[in-house]
Every structure is written in C-alpha cells, then in structure tokens.
Amino acid sequence: MTLLDARQLVSKKIDELRVRVNKLSTKPSLVIIRVGEDYASGKYVSNKIRKCEEVGIESKIIHLQEDVEQESVEKIILDLNKDENVTGVLLQLPIPKHLDEDYLTNLIKDEKDVDGFTIGNMGKLSLGLEGNVACTPRGIINLLKEFSVDIEGKDVLIINRSNIVGKPLAQLFLKEDATVTIAHSKTKKLKEKILMSDIVISAVGRANFLNAEDFSPNTTIVDVSINFNEEGKMCGDVAKSDYEILINEKQCNLTPVPNGVGQMTVLELIEQTIEIAEKKESR
Ligand code: GUN
C-alpha cells in the first residue's frame, strides 16, 4: 500500500490547466476577499494566489480591516457579482465574529461561488445536480481516484460534520456508491467505527488524535487536518511517528500532511474557476 502523495498529480494537473487557460479567449479571474489578520488565512490566501499565477489566471486579494462593517463587505460582494470581468469570488473563512458569515457567503452569486458554499450549490450537490462543489471534498475524491482506491460499496467513515468538509464530502461519497457514516464530537464508540471502516477521513484538527493501533490492516486513511505539533512542524491528525507502521506493516493507504489533501484543495479551486470560465464561453 502507499503514501498518497499529491505532489506529482498536482504538477501534472497544473500543466493541463495551463493549456486549458490558453484556449480561453478571456483569462479567468479570481477575487479573494480576506478580512482581518488571521495568520493561517494569510498563508492559505497567498498559496491560492501563487497557484493562480502558475496556471496563468488573474487573481486579486481584497484585504479588509478587522473592524470593517457588514454593509461594506456586502457592497463589495454585490459589485463583484455584477462585474463581467470577474469569474470567481471567494470569501476566505473564518471572518471576524461581528460579521454574518452565513449571510455573506450566501450573497455570492451561485455561478461565481468557486468554493461551492452557497445554499444553491450545496442544495444542488445534495440533489445530485450539477453545480460548484466544495474544493477539499472534490480534492479528496480525485486523489483517491488518481491512486485507484476503490470507493464503490466501501464503508466510509468521515470524522467531521462541517459544511466545508464533512457534509459535502458525504454527498460525493454517496454519488460514488459508498456507504457513508458521519462521526462528530458526540459520536459513541468512535474507535470501534474506525476499526470497521474501509476508508477513514479525519478532519478533527488535533495532532496525534489517531495512531497506528486505531486502524485495521488495509484501511485507506485520508488526513485532512493541518495542525502544528510542539516543535511547530506541520502535521495532521495521524501521528507522524506511525506512518511507517501504517504503510509497511498494516498495508494502509495514507495521505501525508503536508503534501496530501491540502495540495489538492488549491488545485480544485483553480480548476473550478477555469470550469466556470469554460462554461461561460461555451454559452
Ligand atoms: N477556510 C478554510 N478553508 C476554506 C475554504 O476552502 N474556503 C474558504 N473560503 N475559506 C476557508
């Protein structure tokens, strides 16, 4: 079994996306709204901008002050919705507490919602209709497919019930004919459920939350979390010291942190932006 390292796939896809961008008569453009100084958000946003540059799509950050008023953010989103030159709009989360995150996220026009977070796009996904899909779930399914991991008929356990990861991911696994369980902080007998699953997705956000003895042999483990351990090193939920046992002794598949799901999320965001532009041009 294997370490499901996304780097090779990402560099192959970047080349493909560059070709697709060059075929368009107008370059796609992505606008990212960032509010305040959240450190992790800053890192994610600059990563997204760098990838846009790599594939040759236009990108812009609108960086607003921590104490910006709700009405100002609303106006910016409504203007971007109307702007013919803007392909995709993204409100980087989290945003400061005085702002209404649900309302503002939903203000983005479904068509321009590159995150797939609006009620319209989430609803379409639940109904099996075509729409924009959340990027981390998209990336997880594509990474598993790239490594030819069987999904059909498998028991999948998702440890996360968020709107960004758990809920849309459950829909995508259902679409692939898996049997899906969503676990969360109130779930009973979690360890038993993990042992019984063929595919386990962990997005708990706690370093060393899982280790080698938690998994049955041949399990596919997808580690979505980005945590920092005591030494300040990036890690996921699965103990790094157990990677070796999981892969070589237990014959598990495992997505590493870094270089696993995180790499895929940005790639999917860029691809979804290009897809929106392609659809617009084919109309
Ligand atoms: N914050 C953490 N992940 C995401 C994401 O995928 N999209 C947005 N907009 N904010 C996030």
PDB file of C-alpha atoms and ligand atoms in Angstrom:
ATOM      1  CA  MET A   1       0.000   0.000   0.000  1.00  0.00           C
ATOM      2  CA  THR A   2       1.041   3.572  -0.434  1.00  0.00           C
ATOM      3  CA  LEU A   3       1.615   7.067   0.773  1.00  0.00           C
ATOM      4  CA  LEU A   4      -0.920   9.033  -1.297  1.00  0.00           C
ATOM      5  CA  ASP A   5       1.395  11.957  -2.033  1.00  0.00           C
ATOM      6  CA  ALA A   6      -0.395  14.589  -4.149  1.00  0.00           C
ATOM      7  CA  ARG A   7       2.661  16.419  -5.492  1.00  0.00           C
ATOM      8  CA  GLN A   8       3.098  14.521  -8.750  1.00  0.00           C
ATOM      9  CA  LEU A   9      -0.597  14.708  -9.573  1.00  0.00           C
ATOM     10  CA  VAL A  10      -0.615  18.433  -8.810  1.00  0.00           C
ATOM     11  CA  SER A  11       2.282  19.241 -11.116  1.00  0.00           C
ATOM     12  CA  LYS A  12       0.741  17.151 -13.930  1.00  0.00           C
ATOM     13  CA  LYS A  13      -2.620  18.893 -13.466  1.00  0.00           C
ATOM     14  CA  ILE A  14      -1.036  22.355 -13.375  1.00  0.00           C
ATOM     15  CA  ASP A  15       0.367  21.719 -16.871  1.00  0.00           C
ATOM     16  CA  GLU A  16      -3.066  20.580 -18.101  1.00  0.00           C
ATOM     17  CA  LEU A  17      -4.804  23.593 -16.560  1.00  0.00           C
ATOM     18  CA  ARG A  18      -2.316  25.980 -18.177  1.00  0.00           C
ATOM     19  CA  VAL A  19      -3.254  24.535 -21.578  1.00  0.00           C
ATOM     20  CA  ARG A  20      -6.976  24.938 -20.818  1.00  0.00           C
ATOM     21  CA  VAL A  21      -6.462  28.573 -19.780  1.00  0.00           C
ATOM     22  CA  ASN A  22      -4.596  29.303 -23.005  1.00  0.00           C
ATOM     23  CA  LYS A  23      -7.538  28.019 -25.042  1.00  0.00           C
ATOM     24  CA  LEU A  24      -9.906  30.572 -23.492  1.00  0.00           C
ATOM     25  CA  SER A  25     -10.412  33.885 -25.241  1.00  0.00           C
ATOM     26  CA  THR A  26     -10.523  35.745 -21.901  1.00  0.00           C
ATOM     27  CA  LYS A  27      -8.326  34.862 -18.933  1.00  0.00           C
ATOM     28  CA  PRO A  28     -10.366  33.698 -15.924  1.00  0.00           C
ATOM     29  CA  SER A  29     -10.092  35.886 -12.839  1.00  0.00           C
ATOM     30  CA  LEU A  30     -10.443  35.001  -9.172  1.00  0.00           C
ATOM     31  CA  VAL A  31     -11.104  37.573  -6.443  1.00  0.00           C
ATOM     32  CA  ILE A  32     -10.378  36.618  -2.833  1.00  0.00           C
ATOM     33  CA  ILE A  33     -11.848  38.683  -0.013  1.00  0.00           C
ATOM     34  CA  ARG A  34      -9.832  38.452   3.193  1.00  0.00           C
ATOM     35  CA  VAL A  35     -10.939  40.172   6.397  1.00  0.00           C
ATOM     36  CA  GLY A  36      -8.527  40.810   9.253  1.00  0.00           C
ATOM     37  CA  GLU A  37      -5.165  39.291  10.066  1.00  0.00           C
ATOM     38  CA  ASP A  38      -5.830  35.600  10.812  1.00  0.00           C
ATOM     39  CA  TYR A  39      -2.381  34.046  10.324  1.00  0.00           C
ATOM     40  CA  ALA A  40      -3.459  30.739   8.749  1.00  0.00           C
ATOM     41  CA  SER A  41      -5.845  32.548   6.370  1.00  0.00           C
ATOM     42  CA  GLY A  42      -2.971  34.730   5.214  1.00  0.00           C
ATOM     43  CA  LYS A  43      -0.947  31.631   4.350  1.00  0.00           C
ATOM     44  CA  TYR A  44      -3.854  29.923   2.548  1.00  0.00           C
ATOM     45  CA  VAL A  45      -4.647  33.043   0.538  1.00  0.00           C
ATOM     46  CA  SER A  46      -1.077  33.594  -0.634  1.00  0.00           C
ATOM     47  CA  ASN A  47      -0.900  29.925  -1.596  1.00  0.00           C
ATOM     48  CA  LYS A  48      -4.044  30.320  -3.715  1.00  0.00           C
ATOM     49  CA  ILE A  49      -2.660  33.432  -5.414  1.00  0.00           C
ATOM     50  CA  ARG A  50       0.643  31.671  -6.198  1.00  0.00           C
ATOM     51  CA  LYS A  51      -1.197  28.768  -7.851  1.00  0.00           C
ATOM     52  CA  CYS A  52      -3.314  31.206  -9.921  1.00  0.00           C
ATOM     53  CA  GLU A  53      -0.092  32.730 -11.229  1.00  0.00           C
ATOM     54  CA  GLU A  54       1.326  29.287 -12.063  1.00  0.00           C
ATOM     55  CA  VAL A  55      -1.603  28.429 -14.339  1.00  0.00           C
ATOM     56  CA  GLY A  56      -1.919  31.943 -15.734  1.00  0.00           C
ATOM     57  CA  ILE A  57      -5.248  33.059 -14.300  1.00  0.00           C
ATOM     58  CA  GLU A  58      -5.764  36.575 -12.977  1.00  0.00           C
ATOM     59  CA  SER A  59      -6.158  36.938  -9.239  1.00  0.00           C
ATOM     60  CA  LYS A  60      -6.729  39.716  -6.765  1.00  0.00           C
ATOM     61  CA  ILE A  61      -6.940  39.959  -2.976  1.00  0.00           C
ATOM     62  CA  ILE A  62      -9.310  42.461  -1.412  1.00  0.00           C
ATOM     63  CA  HIS A  63      -7.856  42.699   2.100  1.00  0.00           C
ATOM     64  CA  LEU A  64     -10.254  44.410   4.509  1.00  0.00           C
ATOM     65  CA  GLN A  65      -9.622  45.696   8.024  1.00  0.00           C
ATOM     66  CA  GLU A  66     -10.632  43.540  11.013  1.00  0.00           C
ATOM     67  CA  ASP A  67     -13.357  46.079  12.017  1.00  0.00           C
ATOM     68  CA  VAL A  68     -14.896  46.534   8.548  1.00  0.00           C
ATOM     69  CA  GLU A  69     -18.672  46.992   8.621  1.00  0.00           C
ATOM     70  CA  GLN A  70     -21.062  44.322   7.345  1.00  0.00           C
ATOM     71  CA  GLU A  71     -22.553  46.772   4.818  1.00  0.00           C
ATOM     72  CA  SER A  72     -19.143  47.444   3.250  1.00  0.00           C
ATOM     73  CA  VAL A  73     -18.469  43.734   2.710  1.00  0.00           C
ATOM     74  CA  GLU A  74     -21.984  43.309   1.299  1.00  0.00           C
ATOM     75  CA  LYS A  75     -21.414  46.089  -1.213  1.00  0.00           C
ATOM     76  CA  ILE A  76     -18.082  44.628  -2.332  1.00  0.00           C
ATOM     77  CA  ILE A  77     -19.659  41.196  -2.929  1.00  0.00           C
ATOM     78  CA  LEU A  78     -22.649  42.640  -4.807  1.00  0.00           C
ATOM     79  CA  ASP A  79     -20.320  44.682  -7.042  1.00  0.00           C
ATOM     80  CA  LEU A  80     -18.181  41.611  -7.782  1.00  0.00           C
ATOM     81  CA  ASN A  81     -21.337  39.626  -8.620  1.00  0.00           C
ATOM     82  CA  LYS A  82     -22.158  42.214 -11.291  1.00  0.00           C
ATOM     83  CA  ASP A  83     -18.609  42.600 -12.666  1.00  0.00           C
ATOM     84  CA  GLU A  84     -18.399  40.818 -16.023  1.00  0.00           C
ATOM     85  CA  ASN A  85     -14.605  40.584 -15.714  1.00  0.00           C
ATOM     86  CA  VAL A  86     -14.751  38.524 -12.515  1.00  0.00           C
ATOM     87  CA  THR A  87     -15.064  34.739 -12.915  1.00  0.00           C
ATOM     88  CA  GLY A  88     -14.972  33.601  -9.307  1.00  0.00           C
ATOM     89  CA  VAL A  89     -15.387  35.161  -5.847  1.00  0.00           C
ATOM     90  CA  LEU A  90     -14.211  33.672  -2.572  1.00  0.00           C
ATOM     91  CA  LEU A  91     -14.697  34.957   0.977  1.00  0.00           C
ATOM     92  CA  GLN A  92     -11.847  33.459   2.994  1.00  0.00           C
ATOM     93  CA  LEU A  93     -13.139  31.990   6.275  1.00  0.00           C
ATOM     94  CA  PRO A  94     -13.111  32.478   9.197  1.00  0.00           C
ATOM     95  CA  ILE A  95     -14.175  36.117   9.275  1.00  0.00           C
ATOM     96  CA  PRO A  96     -14.457  38.295  12.433  1.00  0.00           C
ATOM     97  CA  LYS A  97     -17.410  37.482  14.698  1.00  0.00           C
ATOM     98  CA  HIS A  98     -19.271  40.783  14.175  1.00  0.00           C
ATOM     99  CA  LEU A  99     -19.823  39.803  10.526  1.00  0.00           C
ATOM    100  CA  ASP A 100     -22.579  37.377   9.479  1.00  0.00           C
ATOM    101  CA  GLU A 101     -20.608  34.570   7.849  1.00  0.00           C
ATOM    102  CA  ASP A 102     -23.621  32.609   6.550  1.00  0.00           C
ATOM    103  CA  TYR A 103     -25.278  35.672   5.084  1.00  0.00           C
ATOM    104  CA  LEU A 104     -22.135  36.992   3.386  1.00  0.00           C
ATOM    105  CA  THR A 105     -21.132  33.592   1.999  1.00  0.00           C
ATOM    106  CA  ASN A 106     -24.587  33.282   0.500  1.00  0.00           C
ATOM    107  CA  LEU A 107     -24.517  36.686  -1.052  1.00  0.00           C
ATOM    108  CA  ILE A 108     -22.013  35.418  -3.618  1.00  0.00           C
ATOM    109  CA  LYS A 109     -23.824  34.520  -6.851  1.00  0.00           C
ATOM    110  CA  ASP A 110     -24.044  30.713  -7.208  1.00  0.00           C
ATOM    111  CA  GLU A 111     -22.270  30.797 -10.558  1.00  0.00           C
ATOM    112  CA  LYS A 112     -19.291  32.743  -9.133  1.00  0.00           C
ATOM    113  CA  ASP A 113     -19.150  30.767  -5.867  1.00  0.00           C
ATOM    114  CA  VAL A 114     -15.853  28.914  -6.528  1.00  0.00           C
ATOM    115  CA  ASP A 115     -15.968  27.434  -3.005  1.00  0.00           C
ATOM    116  CA  GLY A 116     -19.315  25.710  -3.614  1.00  0.00           C
ATOM    117  CA  PHE A 117     -20.540  27.037  -0.237  1.00  0.00           C
ATOM    118  CA  THR A 118     -23.818  28.799  -1.158  1.00  0.00           C
ATOM    119  CA  ILE A 119     -27.215  27.306  -0.355  1.00  0.00           C
ATOM    120  CA  GLY A 120     -27.793  26.948  -4.107  1.00  0.00           C
ATOM    121  CA  ASN A 121     -24.611  24.981  -4.742  1.00  0.00           C
ATOM    122  CA  MET A 122     -24.890  22.863  -1.577  1.00  0.00           C
ATOM    123  CA  GLY A 123     -28.522  22.129  -2.485  1.00  0.00           C
ATOM    124  CA  LYS A 124     -27.595  21.066  -6.000  1.00  0.00           C
ATOM    125  CA  LEU A 125     -24.927  18.750  -4.630  1.00  0.00           C
ATOM    126  CA  SER A 126     -27.446  17.117  -2.271  1.00  0.00           C
ATOM    127  CA  LEU A 127     -29.881  16.625  -5.141  1.00  0.00           C
ATOM    128  CA  GLY A 128     -27.204  15.225  -7.448  1.00  0.00           C
ATOM    129  CA  LEU A 129     -27.438  18.213  -9.807  1.00  0.00           C
ATOM    130  CA  GLU A 130     -24.557  19.986 -11.493  1.00  0.00           C
ATOM    131  CA  GLY A 131     -23.109  22.943  -9.593  1.00  0.00           C
ATOM    132  CA  ASN A 132     -19.934  24.160  -7.928  1.00  0.00           C
ATOM    133  CA  VAL A 133     -18.592  21.746  -5.310  1.00  0.00           C
ATOM    134  CA  ALA A 134     -16.517  22.455  -2.178  1.00  0.00           C
ATOM    135  CA  CYS A 135     -12.837  22.140  -3.064  1.00  0.00           C
ATOM    136  CA  THR A 136     -11.486  19.953  -0.247  1.00  0.00           C
ATOM    137  CA  PRO A 137     -14.120  17.216  -0.789  1.00  0.00           C
ATOM    138  CA  ARG A 138     -13.532  17.392  -4.574  1.00  0.00           C
ATOM    139  CA  GLY A 139      -9.806  17.051  -3.963  1.00  0.00           C
ATOM    140  CA  ILE A 140     -10.225  14.031  -1.684  1.00  0.00           C
ATOM    141  CA  ILE A 141     -12.307  12.083  -4.217  1.00  0.00           C
ATOM    142  CA  ASN A 142      -9.936  12.973  -7.070  1.00  0.00           C
ATOM    143  CA  LEU A 143      -6.862  11.975  -5.052  1.00  0.00           C
ATOM    144  CA  LEU A 144      -8.415   8.576  -4.229  1.00  0.00           C
ATOM    145  CA  LYS A 145      -9.372   8.051  -7.871  1.00  0.00           C
ATOM    146  CA  GLU A 146      -5.879   9.000  -9.050  1.00  0.00           C
ATOM    147  CA  PHE A 147      -4.416   6.259  -6.832  1.00  0.00           C
ATOM    148  CA  SER A 148      -7.149   3.818  -7.987  1.00  0.00           C
ATOM    149  CA  VAL A 149      -8.598   3.366  -4.498  1.00  0.00           C
ATOM    150  CA  ASP A 150     -11.951   1.524  -4.814  1.00  0.00           C
ATOM    151  CA  ILE A 151     -14.847   3.511  -3.388  1.00  0.00           C
ATOM    152  CA  GLU A 152     -17.936   1.653  -4.636  1.00  0.00           C
ATOM    153  CA  GLY A 153     -19.596  -0.351  -1.873  1.00  0.00           C
ATOM    154  CA  LYS A 154     -16.944   0.602   0.701  1.00  0.00           C
ATOM    155  CA  ASP A 155     -17.687   1.603   4.292  1.00  0.00           C
ATOM    156  CA  VAL A 156     -16.557   5.211   4.620  1.00  0.00           C
ATOM    157  CA  LEU A 157     -16.276   6.993   7.967  1.00  0.00           C
ATOM    158  CA  ILE A 158     -15.983  10.791   7.896  1.00  0.00           C
ATOM    159  CA  ILE A 159     -14.906  12.295  11.233  1.00  0.00           C
ATOM    160  CA  ASN A 160     -16.170  15.832  10.608  1.00  0.00           C
ATOM    161  CA  ARG A 161     -19.647  17.308  10.094  1.00  0.00           C
ATOM    162  CA  SER A 162     -18.764  20.799   8.866  1.00  0.00           C
ATOM    163  CA  ASN A 163     -20.378  22.496   5.890  1.00  0.00           C
ATOM    164  CA  ILE A 164     -16.938  22.840   4.280  1.00  0.00           C
ATOM    165  CA  VAL A 165     -15.742  19.238   4.586  1.00  0.00           C
ATOM    166  CA  GLY A 166     -17.992  16.586   6.187  1.00  0.00           C
ATOM    167  CA  LYS A 167     -21.385  17.320   4.649  1.00  0.00           C
ATOM    168  CA  PRO A 168     -20.330  17.892   1.017  1.00  0.00           C
ATOM    169  CA  LEU A 169     -17.862  15.003   1.215  1.00  0.00           C
ATOM    170  CA  ALA A 170     -20.616  12.640   2.363  1.00  0.00           C
ATOM    171  CA  GLN A 171     -22.607  13.591  -0.742  1.00  0.00           C
ATOM    172  CA  LEU A 172     -19.655  12.930  -3.045  1.00  0.00           C
ATOM    173  CA  PHE A 173     -19.007   9.512  -1.496  1.00  0.00           C
ATOM    174  CA  LEU A 174     -22.719   8.654  -1.850  1.00  0.00           C
ATOM    175  CA  LYS A 175     -22.508   9.584  -5.507  1.00  0.00           C
ATOM    176  CA  GLU A 176     -19.649   7.059  -5.807  1.00  0.00           C
ATOM    177  CA  ASP A 177     -21.879   4.369  -4.220  1.00  0.00           C
ATOM    178  CA  ALA A 178     -20.067   4.167  -0.881  1.00  0.00           C
ATOM    179  CA  THR A 179     -21.837   3.562   2.442  1.00  0.00           C
ATOM    180  CA  VAL A 180     -21.223   6.687   4.485  1.00  0.00           C
ATOM    181  CA  THR A 181     -21.136   7.400   8.224  1.00  0.00           C
ATOM    182  CA  ILE A 182     -20.507  10.884   9.610  1.00  0.00           C
ATOM    183  CA  ALA A 183     -18.947  10.985  13.079  1.00  0.00           C
ATOM    184  CA  HIS A 184     -18.580  14.022  15.347  1.00  0.00           C
ATOM    185  CA  SER A 185     -17.775  15.047  18.910  1.00  0.00           C
ATOM    186  CA  LYS A 186     -20.878  13.311  20.318  1.00  0.00           C
ATOM    187  CA  THR A 187     -20.382  10.039  18.406  1.00  0.00           C
ATOM    188  CA  LYS A 188     -20.256   6.923  20.592  1.00  0.00           C
ATOM    189  CA  LYS A 189     -17.768   4.089  20.090  1.00  0.00           C
ATOM    190  CA  LEU A 190     -15.691   6.052  17.584  1.00  0.00           C
ATOM    191  CA  LYS A 191     -12.691   3.715  17.894  1.00  0.00           C
ATOM    192  CA  GLU A 192     -14.896   0.719  17.004  1.00  0.00           C
ATOM    193  CA  LYS A 193     -16.293   2.534  13.987  1.00  0.00           C
ATOM    194  CA  ILE A 194     -12.785   3.409  12.775  1.00  0.00           C
ATOM    195  CA  LEU A 195     -11.697  -0.234  13.023  1.00  0.00           C
ATOM    196  CA  MET A 196     -14.724  -1.345  10.973  1.00  0.00           C
ATOM    197  CA  SER A 197     -14.242   1.152   8.117  1.00  0.00           C
ATOM    198  CA  ASP A 198     -12.544   0.660   4.744  1.00  0.00           C
ATOM    199  CA  ILE A 199     -11.903   4.385   4.269  1.00  0.00           C
ATOM    200  CA  VAL A 200     -11.483   6.840   7.152  1.00  0.00           C
ATOM    201  CA  ILE A 201     -11.462  10.598   6.615  1.00  0.00           C
ATOM    202  CA  SER A 202     -10.182  12.551   9.598  1.00  0.00           C
ATOM    203  CA  ALA A 203     -10.690  16.306   9.847  1.00  0.00           C
ATOM    204  CA  VAL A 204     -10.607  16.713  13.619  1.00  0.00           C
ATOM    205  CA  GLY A 205      -7.807  19.251  13.901  1.00  0.00           C
ATOM    206  CA  ARG A 206      -5.821  17.629  16.699  1.00  0.00           C
ATOM    207  CA  ALA A 207      -2.209  16.446  16.340  1.00  0.00           C
ATOM    208  CA  ASN A 208      -1.733  12.768  17.296  1.00  0.00           C
ATOM    209  CA  PHE A 209      -5.512  12.201  17.507  1.00  0.00           C
ATOM    210  CA  LEU A 210      -5.054   8.885  15.684  1.00  0.00           C
ATOM    211  CA  ASN A 211      -2.252   6.338  15.689  1.00  0.00           C
ATOM    212  CA  ALA A 212      -1.412   3.013  14.088  1.00  0.00           C
ATOM    213  CA  GLU A 213      -3.368   0.849  16.523  1.00  0.00           C
ATOM    214  CA  ASP A 214      -6.623   2.651  15.704  1.00  0.00           C
ATOM    215  CA  PHE A 215      -6.775   1.171  12.195  1.00  0.00           C
ATOM    216  CA  SER A 216      -7.419  -2.274  10.746  1.00  0.00           C
ATOM    217  CA  PRO A 217      -4.995  -3.531   8.081  1.00  0.00           C
ATOM    218  CA  ASN A 218      -5.632  -2.256   4.519  1.00  0.00           C
ATOM    219  CA  THR A 219      -7.566   0.834   5.604  1.00  0.00           C
ATOM    220  CA  THR A 220      -7.345   3.933   3.408  1.00  0.00           C
ATOM    221  CA  ILE A 221      -6.732   6.914   5.690  1.00  0.00           C
ATOM    222  CA  VAL A 222      -7.340  10.461   4.478  1.00  0.00           C
ATOM    223  CA  ASP A 223      -5.906  13.059   6.841  1.00  0.00           C
ATOM    224  CA  VAL A 224      -7.466  16.449   6.098  1.00  0.00           C
ATOM    225  CA  SER A 225      -6.215  18.417   9.107  1.00  0.00           C
ATOM    226  CA  ILE A 226      -3.431  20.943   9.178  1.00  0.00           C
ATOM    227  CA  ASN A 227      -2.081  21.149  12.734  1.00  0.00           C
ATOM    228  CA  PHE A 228       1.219  22.230  14.202  1.00  0.00           C
ATOM    229  CA  ASN A 229       2.953  19.992  16.753  1.00  0.00           C
ATOM    230  CA  GLU A 230       5.016  21.007  19.812  1.00  0.00           C
ATOM    231  CA  GLU A 231       8.041  21.681  17.591  1.00  0.00           C
ATOM    232  CA  GLY A 232       5.989  23.938  15.314  1.00  0.00           C
ATOM    233  CA  LYS A 233       6.049  21.385  12.500  1.00  0.00           C
ATOM    234  CA  MET A 234       3.017  20.916  10.268  1.00  0.00           C
ATOM    235  CA  CYS A 235       1.163  17.656  10.886  1.00  0.00           C
ATOM    236  CA  GLY A 236      -2.282  16.138  10.506  1.00  0.00           C
ATOM    237  CA  ASP A 237      -4.430  14.108  12.925  1.00  0.00           C
ATOM    238  CA  VAL A 238      -2.456  10.890  12.393  1.00  0.00           C
ATOM    239  CA  ALA A 239       0.773  10.571  14.424  1.00  0.00           C
ATOM    240  CA  LYS A 240       3.719  11.038  12.058  1.00  0.00           C
ATOM    241  CA  SER A 241       5.767   8.514  14.038  1.00  0.00           C
ATOM    242  CA  ASP A 242       3.262   5.818  12.963  1.00  0.00           C
ATOM    243  CA  TYR A 243       3.338   6.451   9.178  1.00  0.00           C
ATOM    244  CA  GLU A 244       5.929   3.721   8.704  1.00  0.00           C
ATOM    245  CA  ILE A 245       3.919   1.051  10.604  1.00  0.00           C
ATOM    246  CA  LEU A 246       0.674   2.022   8.863  1.00  0.00           C
ATOM    247  CA  ILE A 247       2.131   1.755   5.387  1.00  0.00           C
ATOM    248  CA  ASN A 248       4.655  -1.068   5.652  1.00  0.00           C
ATOM    249  CA  GLU A 249       3.177  -3.290   8.357  1.00  0.00           C
ATOM    250  CA  LYS A 250      -0.535  -2.594   8.223  1.00  0.00           C
ATOM    251  CA  GLN A 251      -0.563  -2.120   4.448  1.00  0.00           C
ATOM    252  CA  CYS A 252      -2.705   1.016   4.695  1.00  0.00           C
ATOM    253  CA  ASN A 253      -3.013   3.859   2.198  1.00  0.00           C
ATOM    254  CA  LEU A 254      -2.375   7.221   3.834  1.00  0.00           C
ATOM    255  CA  THR A 255      -2.469  10.837   2.671  1.00  0.00           C
ATOM    256  CA  PRO A 256       0.513  12.647   4.214  1.00  0.00           C
ATOM    257  CA  VAL A 257       0.482  16.078   5.869  1.00  0.00           C
ATOM    258  CA  PRO A 258       1.978  18.146   4.292  1.00  0.00           C
ATOM    259  CA  ASN A 259       1.696  17.171   0.582  1.00  0.00           C
ATOM    260  CA  GLY A 260      -1.656  15.417   0.718  1.00  0.00           C
ATOM    261  CA  VAL A 261      -5.176  16.836   0.743  1.00  0.00           C
ATOM    262  CA  GLY A 262      -4.050  20.473   1.237  1.00  0.00           C
ATOM    263  CA  GLN A 263      -2.316  20.461  -2.141  1.00  0.00           C
ATOM    264  CA  MET A 264      -5.492  19.139  -3.770  1.00  0.00           C
ATOM    265  CA  THR A 265      -7.777  21.816  -2.279  1.00  0.00           C
ATOM    266  CA  VAL A 266      -5.947  24.664  -4.010  1.00  0.00           C
ATOM    267  CA  LEU A 267      -5.764  22.754  -7.274  1.00  0.00           C
ATOM    268  CA  GLU A 268      -9.537  22.132  -7.252  1.00  0.00           C
ATOM    269  CA  LEU A 269     -10.196  25.801  -6.568  1.00  0.00           C
ATOM    270  CA  ILE A 270      -8.202  26.757  -9.641  1.00  0.00           C
ATOM    271  CA  GLU A 271      -9.833  24.060 -11.781  1.00  0.00           C
ATOM    272  CA  GLN A 272     -13.319  25.104 -10.670  1.00  0.00           C
ATOM    273  CA  THR A 273     -12.524  28.724 -11.622  1.00  0.00           C
ATOM    274  CA  ILE A 274     -11.429  27.537 -15.069  1.00  0.00           C
ATOM    275  CA  GLU A 275     -14.558  25.358 -15.415  1.00  0.00           C
ATOM    276  CA  ILE A 276     -16.778  28.380 -14.696  1.00  0.00           C
ATOM    277  CA  ALA A 277     -14.931  30.379 -17.388  1.00  0.00           C
ATOM    278  CA  GLU A 278     -15.198  27.500 -19.888  1.00  0.00           C
ATOM    279  CA  LYS A 279     -18.950  27.160 -19.293  1.00  0.00           C
ATOM    280  CA  LYS A 280     -19.429  30.900 -19.763  1.00  0.00           C
ATOM    281  CA  GLU A 281     -17.571  30.855 -23.076  1.00  0.00           C
ATOM    282  CA  SER A 282     -19.464  27.850 -24.400  1.00  0.00           C
ATOM    283  CA  ARG A 283     -22.848  29.532 -23.845  1.00  0.00           C
TER     284      ARG A 283
HETATM  285  N1  GUN B   1     -11.134  28.472   5.246  1.00  0.00           N
HETATM  286  C1  GUN B   1     -10.640  27.227   5.380  1.00  0.00           C
HETATM  287  N2  GUN B   1     -10.868  26.508   4.254  1.00  0.00           N
HETATM  288  C2  GUN B   1     -11.519  27.325   3.405  1.00  0.00           C
HETATM  289  C3  GUN B   1     -12.002  27.154   2.087  1.00  0.00           C
HETATM  290  O1  GUN B   1     -11.904  26.092   1.462  1.00  0.00           O
HETATM  291  N3  GUN B   1     -12.625  28.253   1.547  1.00  0.00           N
HETATM  292  C4  GUN B   1     -12.769  29.420   2.212  1.00  0.00           C
HETATM  293  N4  GUN B   1     -13.406  30.413   1.606  1.00  0.00           N
HETATM  294  N5  GUN B   1     -12.327  29.598   3.439  1.00  0.00           N
HETATM  295  C5  GUN B   1     -11.700  28.559   4.035  1.00  0.00           C
END
